[in-house]
Amino acid sequence: MNSVYCCPACKTNRSRFNLIEQVVHPIRKDPSTGKMIEHVPLSDPLQFQYQGEPYRVQCGICGLIDDERTFVAFGKQDSFQD
Ligand SMILES: [Zn+2]
């Protein structure tokens, strides 16, 4: 989270961002009604565990939402052109 970010869409924003915390809620649904049956424990061996990014990032200027690593990758490029 302390890496330099740069928005890959507007390419100029390096300072204003919305951090979006991804909170996993494993659930089971009734397959015919779609109604939620129960919350599944995170340790349930029958359910695949979420392994994605803990954060997504939204550009505070143009609104693009992407994985944090995308913003970090663009932050490593030294292209300050307008
Ligand atoms: Zn942007």
PDB file of C-alpha atoms and ligand atoms in Angstrom:
ATOM      1  CA  MET A   1       0.000   0.000   0.000  1.00  0.00           C
ATOM      2  CA  ASN A   2       3.046   2.271   0.331  1.00  0.00           C
ATOM      3  CA  SER A   3       4.128   1.734  -3.273  1.00  0.00           C
ATOM      4  CA  VAL A   4       3.815   4.577  -5.756  1.00  0.00           C
ATOM      5  CA  TYR A   5       0.548   4.303  -7.690  1.00  0.00           C
ATOM      6  CA  CYS A   6      -0.212   5.702 -11.094  1.00  0.00           C
ATOM      7  CA  CYS A   7      -3.555   5.354 -12.874  1.00  0.00           C
ATOM      8  CA  PRO A   8      -3.183   3.365 -16.112  1.00  0.00           C
ATOM      9  CA  ALA A   9      -6.202   5.097 -17.665  1.00  0.00           C
ATOM     10  CA  CYS A  10      -5.707   8.832 -17.089  1.00  0.00           C
ATOM     11  CA  LYS A  11      -1.934   8.328 -16.620  1.00  0.00           C
ATOM     12  CA  THR A  12      -1.473  11.506 -14.587  1.00  0.00           C
ATOM     13  CA  ASN A  13      -2.972  10.746 -11.193  1.00  0.00           C
ATOM     14  CA  ARG A  14      -0.408   9.615  -8.643  1.00  0.00           C
ATOM     15  CA  SER A  15      -1.984  11.005  -5.497  1.00  0.00           C
ATOM     16  CA  ARG A  16      -5.770  10.570  -5.218  1.00  0.00           C
ATOM     17  CA  PHE A  17      -7.162   7.040  -4.850  1.00  0.00           C
ATOM     18  CA  ASN A  18      -9.977   5.130  -3.202  1.00  0.00           C
ATOM     19  CA  LEU A  19      -8.792   1.911  -1.543  1.00  0.00           C
ATOM     20  CA  ILE A  20     -11.409  -0.815  -1.737  1.00  0.00           C
ATOM     21  CA  GLU A  21     -10.969  -3.545   0.836  1.00  0.00           C
ATOM     22  CA  GLN A  22     -12.154  -6.928  -0.404  1.00  0.00           C
ATOM     23  CA  VAL A  23     -13.880  -8.793   2.413  1.00  0.00           C
ATOM     24  CA  VAL A  24     -14.722 -12.403   1.636  1.00  0.00           C
ATOM     25  CA  HIS A  25     -18.047 -13.854   2.776  1.00  0.00           C
ATOM     26  CA  PRO A  26     -18.230 -17.537   1.785  1.00  0.00           C
ATOM     27  CA  ILE A  27     -21.878 -18.553   1.431  1.00  0.00           C
ATOM     28  CA  ARG A  28     -24.121 -21.359   0.213  1.00  0.00           C
ATOM     29  CA  LYS A  29     -27.222 -20.611  -1.819  1.00  0.00           C
ATOM     30  CA  ASP A  30     -30.293 -22.675  -2.636  1.00  0.00           C
ATOM     31  CA  PRO A  31     -29.663 -23.535  -6.311  1.00  0.00           C
ATOM     32  CA  SER A  32     -33.314 -23.182  -7.327  1.00  0.00           C
ATOM     33  CA  THR A  33     -34.481 -20.153  -5.359  1.00  0.00           C
ATOM     34  CA  GLY A  34     -31.178 -18.307  -5.047  1.00  0.00           C
ATOM     35  CA  LYS A  35     -31.858 -17.751  -1.367  1.00  0.00           C
ATOM     36  CA  MET A  36     -28.807 -17.736   0.881  1.00  0.00           C
ATOM     37  CA  ILE A  37     -28.792 -20.857   3.067  1.00  0.00           C
ATOM     38  CA  GLU A  38     -25.781 -20.261   5.272  1.00  0.00           C
ATOM     39  CA  HIS A  39     -22.437 -18.592   5.791  1.00  0.00           C
ATOM     40  CA  VAL A  40     -19.652 -21.126   5.199  1.00  0.00           C
ATOM     41  CA  PRO A  41     -16.618 -21.067   7.525  1.00  0.00           C
ATOM     42  CA  LEU A  42     -13.428 -19.775   5.838  1.00  0.00           C
ATOM     43  CA  SER A  43     -11.768 -23.084   6.775  1.00  0.00           C
ATOM     44  CA  ASP A  44     -14.398 -25.253   4.988  1.00  0.00           C
ATOM     45  CA  PRO A  45     -12.320 -27.750   2.932  1.00  0.00           C
ATOM     46  CA  LEU A  46     -15.161 -28.195   0.412  1.00  0.00           C
ATOM     47  CA  GLN A  47     -15.167 -24.557  -0.654  1.00  0.00           C
ATOM     48  CA  PHE A  48     -12.415 -22.989  -2.738  1.00  0.00           C
ATOM     49  CA  GLN A  49     -10.737 -20.233  -0.762  1.00  0.00           C
ATOM     50  CA  TYR A  50     -10.487 -16.727  -2.190  1.00  0.00           C
ATOM     51  CA  GLN A  51      -6.920 -16.049  -3.271  1.00  0.00           C
ATOM     52  CA  GLY A  52      -7.332 -12.749  -5.046  1.00  0.00           C
ATOM     53  CA  GLU A  53      -6.026  -9.331  -4.170  1.00  0.00           C
ATOM     54  CA  PRO A  54      -6.872  -8.009  -0.692  1.00  0.00           C
ATOM     55  CA  TYR A  55      -7.400  -4.540  -2.183  1.00  0.00           C
ATOM     56  CA  ARG A  56      -8.699  -3.026  -5.334  1.00  0.00           C
ATOM     57  CA  VAL A  57      -7.955   0.565  -6.146  1.00  0.00           C
ATOM     58  CA  GLN A  58     -10.107   3.252  -7.712  1.00  0.00           C
ATOM     59  CA  CYS A  59      -8.515   6.260  -9.373  1.00  0.00           C
ATOM     60  CA  GLY A  60      -9.731   9.346  -7.539  1.00  0.00           C
ATOM     61  CA  ILE A  61      -9.706  11.366 -10.771  1.00  0.00           C
ATOM     62  CA  CYS A  62     -11.186   9.231 -13.574  1.00  0.00           C
ATOM     63  CA  GLY A  63     -12.877   6.476 -11.538  1.00  0.00           C
ATOM     64  CA  LEU A  64     -11.086   3.434 -13.019  1.00  0.00           C
ATOM     65  CA  ILE A  65     -11.161   0.399 -10.707  1.00  0.00           C
ATOM     66  CA  ASP A  66      -8.462  -2.277 -11.025  1.00  0.00           C
ATOM     67  CA  ASP A  67      -6.164  -4.490  -8.971  1.00  0.00           C
ATOM     68  CA  GLU A  68      -3.625  -2.685  -6.797  1.00  0.00           C
ATOM     69  CA  ARG A  69      -0.779  -4.391  -8.704  1.00  0.00           C
ATOM     70  CA  THR A  70      -1.887  -2.647 -11.916  1.00  0.00           C
ATOM     71  CA  PHE A  71      -1.577   0.783 -10.275  1.00  0.00           C
ATOM     72  CA  VAL A  72       1.775  -0.235  -8.731  1.00  0.00           C
ATOM     73  CA  ALA A  73       3.098  -1.441 -12.120  1.00  0.00           C
ATOM     74  CA  PHE A  74       2.224   1.907 -13.721  1.00  0.00           C
ATOM     75  CA  GLY A  75       3.678   3.741 -10.728  1.00  0.00           C
ATOM     76  CA  LYS A  76       7.042   2.139 -11.455  1.00  0.00           C
ATOM     77  CA  GLN A  77       7.132   3.666 -14.922  1.00  0.00           C
ATOM     78  CA  ASP A  78       8.744   7.088 -15.034  1.00  0.00           C
ATOM     79  CA  SER A  79       6.516   8.502 -17.742  1.00  0.00           C
ATOM     80  CA  PHE A  80       5.361  11.886 -16.511  1.00  0.00           C
ATOM     81  CA  GLN A  81       4.205  13.053 -19.973  1.00  0.00           C
ATOM     82  CA  ASP A  82       0.877  14.864 -20.135  1.00  0.00           C
TER      83      ASP A  82
HETATM   84 ZN    ZN B   1      -7.397   7.745 -13.594  1.00  0.00          ZN
END
